Coordinates of C-alpha atoms in Angstrom, one line a residue:
Chain A
X1 CA 6.4 10.3 -34.3
X2 CA 9.1 12.4 -34.3
X3 CA 12.3 12.1 -32.2
X4 CA 15.1 14.4 -31.3
X5 CA 17.7 13.8 -29.3
X6 CA 21.0 15.3 -27.9
X7 CA 23.5 14.1 -26.1
X8 CA 25.9 16.4 -24.5
X9 CA 24.7 19.0 -26.9
X10 CA 25.2 17.3 -30.0
X11 CA 22.8 15.2 -32.4
X12 CA 23.2 11.6 -31.5
X13 CA 21.6 8.8 -30.3
X14 CA 23.8 6.8 -28.2
X15 CA 26.1 6.5 -25.2
X16 CA 29.1 4.8 -23.9
X17 CA 28.7 1.3 -22.7
X18 CA 30.9 2.2 -19.6
X19 CA 28.6 5.2 -19.0
X20 CA 27.7 5.1 -15.0
X21 CA 23.6 5.6 -16.2
X22 CA 24.0 2.3 -18.4
X23 CA 26.0 0.2 -15.8
X24 CA 24.5 1.3 -12.4
X25 CA 21.5 3.5 -12.9
X26 CA 23.9 6.3 -11.5
X27 CA 21.8 9.1 -12.6
X28 CA 18.7 11.3 -12.6
X29 CA 15.6 11.7 -15.0
X30 CA 13.1 14.4 -15.3
X31 CA 9.7 14.3 -17.9
X32 CA 8.4 17.6 -19.0
X33 CA 5.5 18.1 -20.7
X34 CA 6.0 20.6 -23.9
X35 CA 3.3 23.2 -25.5
X36 CA 3.8 25.5 -28.1
X37 CA 7.9 25.1 -28.1
X38 CA 8.0 25.5 -23.9
X39 CA 8.8 23.1 -21.5
X40 CA 6.4 23.7 -18.9
X41 CA 7.1 24.1 -15.2
X42 CA 10.5 23.8 -16.0
X43 CA 12.0 25.7 -13.4
X44 CA 10.4 23.0 -11.2
X45 CA 11.7 20.5 -12.9
X46 CA 15.3 21.8 -12.7
X47 CA 14.8 22.9 -9.1
X48 CA 14.0 18.8 -8.5
X49 CA 16.9 17.8 -10.7
X50 CA 19.2 20.2 -8.3
X51 CA 17.7 18.6 -5.0
X52 CA 18.5 14.8 -6.6
X53 CA 22.0 15.9 -7.5
X54 CA 22.4 16.9 -4.3
X55 CA 21.4 13.9 -2.7
X56 CA 23.5 11.9 -5.0
X57 CA 26.7 14.2 -5.2
X58 CA 26.2 14.7 -8.8
X59 CA 27.6 17.5 -10.6
X60 CA 25.0 19.0 -12.9
X61 CA 25.5 20.7 -16.2
X62 CA 25.0 24.5 -15.8
X63 CA 21.3 25.1 -15.7
X64 CA 21.3 27.8 -18.8
X65 CA 23.3 24.8 -21.0
X66 CA 19.9 22.9 -20.0
X67 CA 17.9 25.3 -20.9
X68 CA 18.8 26.3 -23.7
X69 CA 19.2 22.6 -25.4
X70 CA 15.6 21.9 -24.0
X71 CA 14.1 25.0 -25.8
X72 CA 16.4 24.4 -29.3
X73 CA 14.8 20.6 -29.1
X74 CA 11.2 21.9 -28.4
X75 CA 11.3 24.6 -30.4
X76 CA 8.1 24.5 -33.3
X77 CA 6.7 21.7 -31.5
X78 CA 2.9 22.3 -30.3
X79 CA 2.6 19.2 -28.1
X80 CA 5.7 16.6 -26.9
X81 CA 7.1 15.3 -24.3
X82 CA 10.8 15.9 -23.3
X83 CA 12.8 14.0 -21.4
X84 CA 16.3 15.1 -19.5
X85 CA 18.7 12.1 -17.9
X86 CA 21.7 13.4 -16.3
X87 CA 24.1 10.4 -15.6
X88 CA 27.6 10.5 -13.8
X89 CA 28.8 9.7 -17.1
X90 CA 32.0 7.5 -18.0
X91 CA 33.9 5.6 -15.6
X92 CA 36.3 2.7 -14.9
X93 CA 35.2 -0.6 -13.7
X94 CA 33.6 -0.5 -9.8
X95 CA 31.4 1.5 -7.9
X96 CA 33.9 4.0 -6.9
X97 CA 33.0 7.6 -8.0
X98 CA 35.7 8.8 -11.0
X99 CA 37.8 11.4 -9.9
X100 CA 36.5 13.7 -12.4
X101 CA 33.3 12.9 -13.4
X102 CA 31.8 13.9 -16.9
X103 CA 28.0 13.9 -16.6
X104 CA 26.4 12.9 -19.7
X105 CA 23.3 15.0 -20.2
X106 CA 20.6 13.4 -22.7
X107 CA 17.8 15.4 -23.7
X108 CA 15.1 13.7 -26.3
X109 CA 11.9 14.9 -27.3
X110 CA 8.8 12.8 -29.2
X111 CA 6.3 14.8 -30.7
X112 CA 2.7 14.0 -29.5
X113 CA -0.4 14.9 -27.3
X114 CA 0.4 15.8 -24.1
X115 CA -2.8 15.4 -22.1
X116 CA -1.9 17.9 -19.2
X117 CA -5.6 19.9 -19.6
X118 CA -7.5 17.1 -20.8
X119 CA -10.5 15.9 -19.3
X120 CA -9.5 12.0 -19.5
X121 CA -10.0 10.0 -16.3
X122 CA -8.5 7.0 -14.9
X123 CA -8.9 3.3 -13.6
X124 CA -6.3 1.7 -11.2
X125 CA -5.4 -1.5 -9.7
X126 CA -3.4 -2.5 -6.9
X127 CA 0.3 -3.7 -7.8
X128 CA 1.9 -6.7 -5.7
X129 CA 5.5 -5.3 -6.2
X130 CA 6.3 -3.0 -3.2
X131 CA 8.5 -0.1 -3.0
X132 CA 11.3 -0.9 -0.4
X133 CA 11.9 1.8 2.2
X134 CA 15.2 3.8 1.1
X135 CA 15.8 7.2 2.4
X136 CA 18.8 7.7 1.1
X137 CA 17.1 7.3 -2.7
X138 CA 13.3 8.4 -1.2
X139 CA 12.2 11.4 -3.4
X140 CA 14.7 11.6 -6.1
X141 CA 13.8 10.6 -9.6
X142 CA 16.7 8.5 -10.1
X143 CA 17.6 6.2 -12.8
X144 CA 16.9 3.1 -10.7
X145 CA 13.5 2.0 -11.9
X146 CA 13.3 -1.4 -11.6
X147 CA 10.5 -1.7 -8.9
X148 CA 8.5 0.3 -11.4
X149 CA 9.4 -2.1 -13.9
X150 CA 8.2 -4.9 -12.3
X151 CA 5.5 -3.3 -11.3
X152 CA 4.2 -2.2 -14.8
X153 CA 4.6 -6.0 -16.1
X154 CA 1.8 -6.7 -14.1
X155 CA -1.0 -5.6 -16.1
X156 CA -1.5 -4.7 -19.8
X157 CA -4.5 -2.4 -21.3
X158 CA -7.1 -3.1 -18.7
X159 CA -5.9 -0.2 -16.3
X160 CA -4.3 3.1 -16.6
X161 CA -2.1 2.5 -13.7
X162 CA -1.0 0.8 -10.8
X163 CA -0.7 1.8 -7.4
X164 CA 2.0 0.6 -5.3
X165 CA 2.3 0.3 -1.5
X166 CA 5.5 0.4 0.4
X167 CA 6.8 -2.9 2.6
X168 CA 4.5 -1.4 5.4
X169 CA 1.5 -2.0 3.2
X170 CA 0.9 1.7 3.0
X171 CA 0.2 3.4 -0.6
X172 CA 2.7 5.4 -1.4
X173 CA 2.1 6.2 -5.3
X174 CA 1.3 4.8 -8.9
X175 CA 4.1 3.5 -11.4
X176 CA 4.4 6.9 -12.9
X177 CA 2.1 9.0 -10.7
X178 CA 1.5 10.6 -7.3
X179 CA -1.5 10.0 -5.8
X180 CA -4.0 12.0 -3.7
X181 CA -7.7 11.0 -1.9
X182 CA -10.2 13.4 -0.4
X183 CA -11.6 11.8 2.8
X184 CA -14.0 13.1 5.2
X185 CA -13.5 16.4 3.1
X186 CA -9.4 16.8 3.6
X187 CA -7.0 16.4 0.8
X188 CA -4.2 13.7 1.5
X189 CA -1.2 12.3 -0.1
X190 CA 1.7 9.8 1.3
X191 CA 4.7 11.3 2.4
X192 CA 7.6 10.3 0.1
X193 CA 10.7 10.3 2.7
X194 CA 11.1 6.9 2.6
X195 CA 10.3 6.0 -0.6
X196 CA 8.8 7.2 -4.0
X197 CA 9.2 10.4 -6.2
X198 CA 8.3 13.9 -5.1
X199 CA 6.5 14.9 -8.4
X200 CA 6.6 18.6 -9.2
X201 CA 2.7 18.3 -9.8
X202 CA 2.4 16.9 -6.4
X203 CA 4.5 19.8 -5.2
X204 CA 2.4 22.2 -6.9
X205 CA -1.3 20.9 -5.7
X206 CA 0.3 20.8 -2.0
X207 CA 1.5 24.6 -2.6
X208 CA -1.7 25.9 -4.1
X209 CA -4.6 23.7 -2.2
X210 CA -4.6 25.9 1.0
X211 CA -5.5 29.4 -1.3
X212 CA -8.9 26.8 -2.6
X213 CA -9.9 26.7 0.9
X214 CA -9.0 22.8 0.8
X215 CA -7.0 21.3 3.7
X216 CA -4.4 18.9 2.6
X217 CA -2.3 16.6 4.8
X218 CA 0.5 14.4 4.1
X219 CA -0.2 11.4 5.8
X220 CA -0.3 7.5 5.6
X221 CA -2.6 6.0 3.1
X222 CA -3.7 2.8 4.7
X223 CA -5.9 0.2 2.3
X224 CA -8.9 1.2 4.6
X225 CA -8.5 4.8 4.0
X226 CA -8.6 4.4 -0.2
X227 CA -11.6 2.3 0.0
X228 CA -13.7 4.6 2.1
X229 CA -12.3 7.7 0.4
X230 CA -15.0 10.2 -1.5
X231 CA -12.4 11.1 -4.2
X232 CA -9.4 9.9 -5.8
X233 CA -6.9 11.6 -8.5
X234 CA -3.3 11.0 -10.1
X235 CA -1.1 13.7 -10.6
X236 CA 2.4 13.8 -13.1
X237 CA 3.7 16.2 -15.2
X238 CA 2.3 14.9 -18.1
X239 CA -1.1 14.1 -17.1
X240 CA -1.6 16.8 -14.9
X241 CA -4.5 16.1 -12.2
X242 CA -6.6 12.9 -13.4
X243 CA -9.5 11.8 -11.8
X244 CA -9.6 8.1 -10.8
X245 CA -13.2 6.6 -11.2
X246 CA -12.4 3.2 -10.6
X247 CA -10.1 1.0 -8.4
X248 CA -10.6 -2.5 -9.5
X249 CA -14.3 -3.0 -8.3
X250 CA -14.6 0.1 -6.6
X251 CA -16.0 3.4 -8.4
X252 CA -15.1 7.1 -7.3
X253 CA -17.4 10.0 -8.2
X254 CA -15.2 13.4 -9.7
X255 CA -15.8 15.3 -6.7
X256 CA -15.6 19.3 -6.1
X257 CA -12.1 19.1 -4.7
X258 CA -10.7 17.2 -7.5
X259 CA -12.6 19.7 -9.9
X260 CA -11.1 22.6 -8.2
X261 CA -7.7 21.2 -8.0
X262 CA -8.0 20.4 -11.7
X263 CA -9.2 24.0 -12.6
X264 CA -6.2 25.6 -10.9
X265 CA -3.6 23.2 -12.7
X266 CA -5.2 23.8 -16.1
X267 CA -3.7 27.3 -15.7
X268 CA -0.5 25.8 -15.7
X269 CA 0.9 27.0 -19.2
X270 CA 0.6 30.4 -16.8
X271 CA 3.4 29.0 -14.6
X272 CA 6.1 28.1 -16.7
Chain B
X1 CA 45.0 -1.1 -20.5
X2 CA 43.4 -2.7 -23.3
X3 CA 39.5 -2.9 -23.5
X4 CA 37.6 -4.8 -26.1
X5 CA 33.7 -4.3 -26.3
X6 CA 31.0 -6.3 -28.1
X7 CA 27.8 -5.1 -28.1
X8 CA 25.3 -7.3 -29.9
X9 CA 28.5 -9.7 -31.1
X10 CA 29.6 -6.5 -33.2
X11 CA 33.0 -4.5 -32.0
X12 CA 31.2 -0.9 -30.7
X13 CA 31.3 1.1 -27.7
X14 CA 27.8 2.6 -27.4
X15 CA 24.2 1.9 -26.9
X16 CA 21.3 3.5 -27.8
X17 CA 20.3 6.2 -25.4
X18 CA 16.3 4.5 -25.5
X19 CA 17.9 1.4 -24.2
X20 CA 16.2 0.4 -21.1
X21 CA 19.4 -0.2 -19.1
X22 CA 20.2 3.3 -19.6
X23 CA 16.4 4.5 -18.9
X24 CA 16.0 2.5 -15.8
X25 CA 18.6 0.4 -14.8
X26 CA 16.6 -2.9 -16.7
X27 CA 19.0 -5.4 -16.9
X28 CA 21.6 -7.8 -15.3
X29 CA 25.3 -8.2 -15.1
X30 CA 28.0 -10.2 -14.3
X31 CA 31.8 -10.0 -13.3
X32 CA 34.0 -12.7 -14.5
X33 CA 37.7 -13.8 -14.1
X34 CA 39.8 -14.5 -17.0
X35 CA 42.6 -16.7 -17.0
X36 CA 44.9 -17.9 -19.7
X37 CA 41.8 -17.0 -22.3
X38 CA 39.1 -18.5 -20.3
X39 CA 36.2 -17.0 -18.2
X40 CA 36.2 -18.7 -15.0
X41 CA 33.2 -20.2 -13.1
X42 CA 31.5 -19.6 -16.7
X43 CA 28.8 -22.1 -16.0
X44 CA 28.0 -20.7 -12.8
X45 CA 27.8 -17.3 -14.0
X46 CA 25.3 -18.3 -16.6
X47 CA 23.0 -20.2 -14.3
X48 CA 23.1 -17.0 -12.4
X49 CA 22.4 -14.7 -15.1
X50 CA 19.6 -17.4 -16.0
X51 CA 17.9 -17.2 -12.3
X52 CA 18.3 -13.5 -12.7
X53 CA 16.5 -13.3 -15.9
X54 CA 13.6 -15.5 -14.6
X55 CA 13.3 -13.3 -11.7
X56 CA 12.9 -9.8 -14.0
X57 CA 10.9 -12.0 -17.1
X58 CA 14.2 -11.0 -19.4
X59 CA 14.6 -12.9 -22.1
X60 CA 18.2 -14.0 -22.3
X61 CA 20.4 -14.4 -25.5
X62 CA 21.2 -18.1 -26.4
X63 CA 23.9 -19.5 -23.8
X64 CA 26.0 -20.6 -26.8
X65 CA 26.5 -17.1 -28.5
X66 CA 27.4 -15.8 -25.0
X67 CA 29.7 -18.5 -24.6
X68 CA 31.1 -17.9 -28.0
X69 CA 31.6 -14.5 -27.6
X70 CA 33.2 -14.5 -24.4
X71 CA 35.7 -16.6 -25.5
X72 CA 36.3 -15.0 -28.7
X73 CA 36.7 -11.7 -26.3
X74 CA 38.9 -13.2 -23.7
X75 CA 41.0 -14.9 -26.5
X76 CA 45.1 -14.8 -25.6
X77 CA 44.7 -12.8 -22.4
X78 CA 46.5 -14.4 -19.5
X79 CA 45.0 -12.2 -16.7
X80 CA 41.6 -10.2 -17.5
X81 CA 38.2 -8.9 -16.3
X82 CA 35.2 -10.0 -18.2
X83 CA 31.8 -7.9 -17.6
X84 CA 28.6 -8.7 -19.4
X85 CA 25.6 -6.8 -19.3
X86 CA 22.4 -7.8 -20.8
X87 CA 19.6 -5.2 -20.7
X88 CA 15.9 -5.3 -22.1
X89 CA 16.9 -3.5 -24.8
X90 CA 15.2 -0.5 -26.8
X91 CA 12.1 0.7 -25.8
X92 CA 9.5 3.5 -26.1
X93 CA 8.8 5.9 -23.2
X94 CA 7.0 4.5 -20.2
X95 CA 8.0 1.7 -17.7
X96 CA 5.7 -1.0 -19.6
X97 CA 7.6 -4.0 -21.2
X98 CA 8.1 -3.5 -24.9
X99 CA 5.7 -6.2 -26.9
X100 CA 8.7 -7.7 -28.2
X101 CA 12.0 -7.0 -26.4
X102 CA 15.1 -7.0 -28.1
X103 CA 17.9 -7.5 -25.4
X104 CA 21.0 -5.7 -25.6
X105 CA 24.4 -7.8 -24.8
X106 CA 27.3 -5.8 -23.8
X107 CA 30.6 -7.9 -23.5
X108 CA 33.4 -6.1 -22.3
X109 CA 37.0 -7.5 -21.1
X110 CA 39.5 -5.2 -19.8
X111 CA 42.9 -6.7 -19.7
X112 CA 45.1 -6.9 -16.3
X113 CA 45.3 -8.9 -13.0
X114 CA 42.9 -10.8 -11.3
X115 CA 43.8 -11.6 -7.9
X116 CA 42.0 -14.7 -7.5
X117 CA 44.9 -16.6 -6.3
X118 CA 46.7 -14.0 -4.5
X119 CA 47.4 -14.0 -0.9
X120 CA 46.2 -10.3 -0.5
X121 CA 44.1 -9.6 3.0
X122 CA 41.3 -7.0 2.9
X123 CA 40.3 -4.0 5.5
X124 CA 37.1 -3.1 6.0
X125 CA 34.8 -0.3 7.1
X126 CA 30.9 -0.1 8.1
X127 CA 29.0 2.0 5.8
X128 CA 26.0 4.4 6.7
X129 CA 24.2 3.8 3.5
X130 CA 21.8 0.6 4.0
X131 CA 20.4 -2.1 2.0
X132 CA 16.7 -1.6 1.6
X133 CA 14.6 -4.6 1.6
X134 CA 13.4 -5.8 -1.7
X135 CA 12.7 -9.7 -1.9
X136 CA 11.6 -9.3 -5.7
X137 CA 15.1 -8.2 -6.4
X138 CA 17.3 -9.5 -3.6
X139 CA 20.2 -11.8 -4.5
X140 CA 19.7 -10.5 -8.5
X141 CA 22.8 -9.3 -9.8
X142 CA 21.0 -6.0 -11.6
X143 CA 21.7 -2.9 -13.2
X144 CA 19.9 -0.8 -10.0
X145 CA 22.9 -0.3 -7.9
X146 CA 22.4 3.6 -6.4
X147 CA 22.6 2.4 -3.2
X148 CA 26.5 0.4 -4.0
X149 CA 27.4 3.8 -5.6
X150 CA 26.5 5.8 -2.5
X151 CA 28.1 3.4 0.0
X152 CA 31.4 3.0 -2.2
X153 CA 31.2 7.4 -2.2
X154 CA 31.7 6.7 1.5
X155 CA 35.5 6.3 1.4
X156 CA 38.7 6.4 -0.6
X157 CA 41.6 4.5 -0.8
X158 CA 42.2 4.0 3.2
X159 CA 39.8 0.6 3.4
X160 CA 39.4 -2.3 0.8
X161 CA 35.9 -2.8 1.1
X162 CA 33.0 -1.3 2.9
X163 CA 30.5 -3.8 4.7
X164 CA 26.6 -3.0 4.2
X165 CA 23.9 -3.6 6.8
X166 CA 19.9 -3.9 5.8
X167 CA 17.7 -1.3 7.2
X168 CA 17.2 -3.7 10.2
X169 CA 21.1 -3.4 11.1
X170 CA 22.0 -6.6 10.2
X171 CA 25.4 -6.9 8.1
X172 CA 24.3 -8.4 4.8
X173 CA 27.7 -7.8 2.2
X174 CA 30.2 -5.9 1.0
X175 CA 29.9 -3.0 -2.1
X176 CA 31.0 -5.5 -4.3
X177 CA 31.5 -8.9 -2.4
X178 CA 30.2 -11.0 -0.1
X179 CA 30.7 -11.7 3.4
X180 CA 31.7 -14.9 5.8
X181 CA 32.6 -14.9 9.8
X182 CA 33.9 -17.9 11.7
X183 CA 32.5 -17.6 15.2
X184 CA 32.8 -20.5 17.6
X185 CA 34.2 -22.7 15.1
X186 CA 31.2 -22.4 12.8
X187 CA 31.4 -20.9 9.1
X188 CA 28.4 -18.4 8.8
X189 CA 27.3 -15.7 6.3
X190 CA 23.9 -13.8 5.7
X191 CA 20.8 -14.6 4.2
X192 CA 20.2 -12.6 0.8
X193 CA 17.0 -13.3 0.2
X194 CA 15.8 -9.7 1.5
X195 CA 18.6 -8.0 -0.2
X196 CA 22.3 -8.5 -1.3
X197 CA 23.4 -10.4 -4.1
X198 CA 23.7 -13.9 -4.3
X199 CA 27.7 -14.5 -5.5
X200 CA 29.1 -17.2 -7.5
X201 CA 32.1 -17.9 -5.2
X202 CA 29.5 -17.3 -2.0
X203 CA 27.6 -20.1 -3.6
X204 CA 30.4 -22.3 -4.3
X205 CA 31.7 -21.9 -0.4
X206 CA 28.5 -22.8 0.6
X207 CA 28.6 -26.1 -1.4
X208 CA 32.5 -27.1 -0.5
X209 CA 33.0 -26.2 3.1
X210 CA 31.2 -29.5 4.0
X211 CA 33.4 -31.8 2.6
X212 CA 36.4 -30.1 4.1
X213 CA 34.3 -31.1 7.7
X214 CA 33.3 -26.9 8.2
X215 CA 29.9 -26.3 9.6
X216 CA 28.3 -23.6 7.5
X217 CA 25.2 -21.6 8.6
X218 CA 23.2 -18.9 6.5
X219 CA 22.4 -16.6 9.5
X220 CA 21.8 -13.0 10.4
X221 CA 25.0 -11.6 11.3
X222 CA 24.5 -8.7 13.9
X223 CA 27.0 -5.8 14.9
X224 CA 27.7 -8.1 18.0
X225 CA 28.8 -11.3 15.9
X226 CA 31.0 -9.1 14.0
X227 CA 32.8 -7.9 16.5
X228 CA 33.2 -11.3 18.1
X229 CA 34.2 -13.6 15.5
X230 CA 37.4 -15.2 15.2
X231 CA 37.9 -14.8 11.3
X232 CA 36.2 -12.9 8.6
X233 CA 36.7 -13.1 4.8
X234 CA 35.0 -11.5 1.7
X235 CA 34.2 -13.4 -1.5
X236 CA 33.5 -12.2 -5.2
X237 CA 34.7 -13.5 -8.2
X238 CA 37.7 -11.7 -8.9
X239 CA 39.2 -11.9 -5.3
X240 CA 38.5 -15.4 -4.7
X241 CA 38.4 -15.4 -1.0
X242 CA 40.3 -12.5 0.7
X243 CA 40.9 -12.9 4.6
X244 CA 39.9 -9.6 6.4
X245 CA 42.6 -8.6 8.9
X246 CA 40.8 -5.4 10.1
X247 CA 37.4 -3.7 10.6
X248 CA 38.1 -0.2 11.6
X249 CA 40.0 -0.8 14.9
X250 CA 39.4 -4.3 15.5
X251 CA 42.0 -6.5 14.2
X252 CA 41.4 -10.2 13.1
X253 CA 43.6 -13.4 12.6
X254 CA 43.9 -15.4 9.6
X255 CA 42.1 -18.8 10.9
X256 CA 42.9 -22.1 10.1
X257 CA 39.0 -22.3 8.2
X258 CA 39.7 -19.2 6.2
X259 CA 42.5 -21.0 5.1
X260 CA 41.4 -24.4 4.3
X261 CA 38.6 -22.3 2.3
X262 CA 40.9 -20.1 0.3
X263 CA 43.1 -23.3 -0.6
X264 CA 40.3 -25.1 -1.7
X265 CA 39.0 -22.1 -4.2
X266 CA 42.6 -21.8 -5.3
X267 CA 41.8 -24.7 -7.2
X268 CA 39.2 -22.6 -9.1
X269 CA 41.0 -23.1 -12.5
X270 CA 39.4 -26.6 -12.4
X271 CA 36.4 -25.8 -12.0
X272 CA 35.5 -23.7 -15.2

């Protein structure tokens, strides 16, 4: 496995111990599929990064710099995963923001398969670890990920993904993916305004569904709805659209709506 | 300002970019007052670190190693602040725990005044940023600190500290301190089982109050109780016990119970 890393534009593999990313998780990240040297859905990833930066009051590096460095890092790689981390940079002791923050940008790429267009399916379980309700951070792909770490520690290899509920008991997302259901012919996915991450592929599915004649609702997903749904799929930037065939003991068919969404998203190369 | 840093026992000032502390905030920290070369309340800080490590399933370095490195770092410093960060160490992509985690330990000391026995007072404000309810992480001094970062960004120099409420509206703590009130002659402090940090000085106050003839309750603190309280003070390992003289427009006297607690805690040198 080849890994290449740029820290603030220079080949490096370390950040300062007083970086607020390390001290407080004070920053944002993006995980991007790379194909034939190109980061996919790049403008959407940058747009989400900007929305997150506004929420945290974080000054981002210039988009042109990020794009240039991403392309340099991905050059020549047929299939890879690019990760960007933007932290608020070094700081003195205490939570107070530095007077003149110097954000740290870490771009790293790992060579290897991206399964965005694969025909893989997923099996899922329900996690005991809940997502707390925090509108100030909801939707944002920030570096405070202990809830996901605890949830992922609940199982090993026996499932592809775990579904997480919020503290009210509604299903919100997978530990590293968004979730969609089809019930009564309607595609639905949870709201992420109180917790969860607003995934770029989730956004794309919500945008594209109407043109495919698919009615799509953002609505609470109860356990009951989960069990009585006809189809389920997961989305993220690396797996694209992945049908769920089993939730613990309950099996699901790969239905027509899932197939239609998946076929559309397979053309994702065209929408870099 | 002199800063000395040890990373895994060696003089260094950086951690790997793939450290899960930087990637996910996957770790714990302690902030410790140093006087005359000695880290104060050391065994209590270690005990809390161990409780946090159990909650996160984090393998800690040996306590003897931490103690040796802390003493080496603090040697010869009359007044200083020692910070320990223990992260889960380097990891591959994804939330899943490494098969054989190699935790990273960062001990850093900053020379300078510790006001543990100072007669300073504090002024406080109410923060708009709320603490989310998450029993899986409550009480633990972990590295996911974005709520505190956002709360501290709400004001500048005009107040010493900001009080944070939970999403139900009850006061829980300051951004970097615990809070105590005296109302109707009873000392009270919020429960930290749903959110907040279980501070070592908070613990000490709860232990010592009964012997001083002070009745002490862990109970919800509403805004109403906050305004009608007779005394208020903040605690943490660096400020010790600090009386609050003002909450925005409302002033507070420094009362007898606060004084009694403060006098007792001034002997904190003796209880290293």
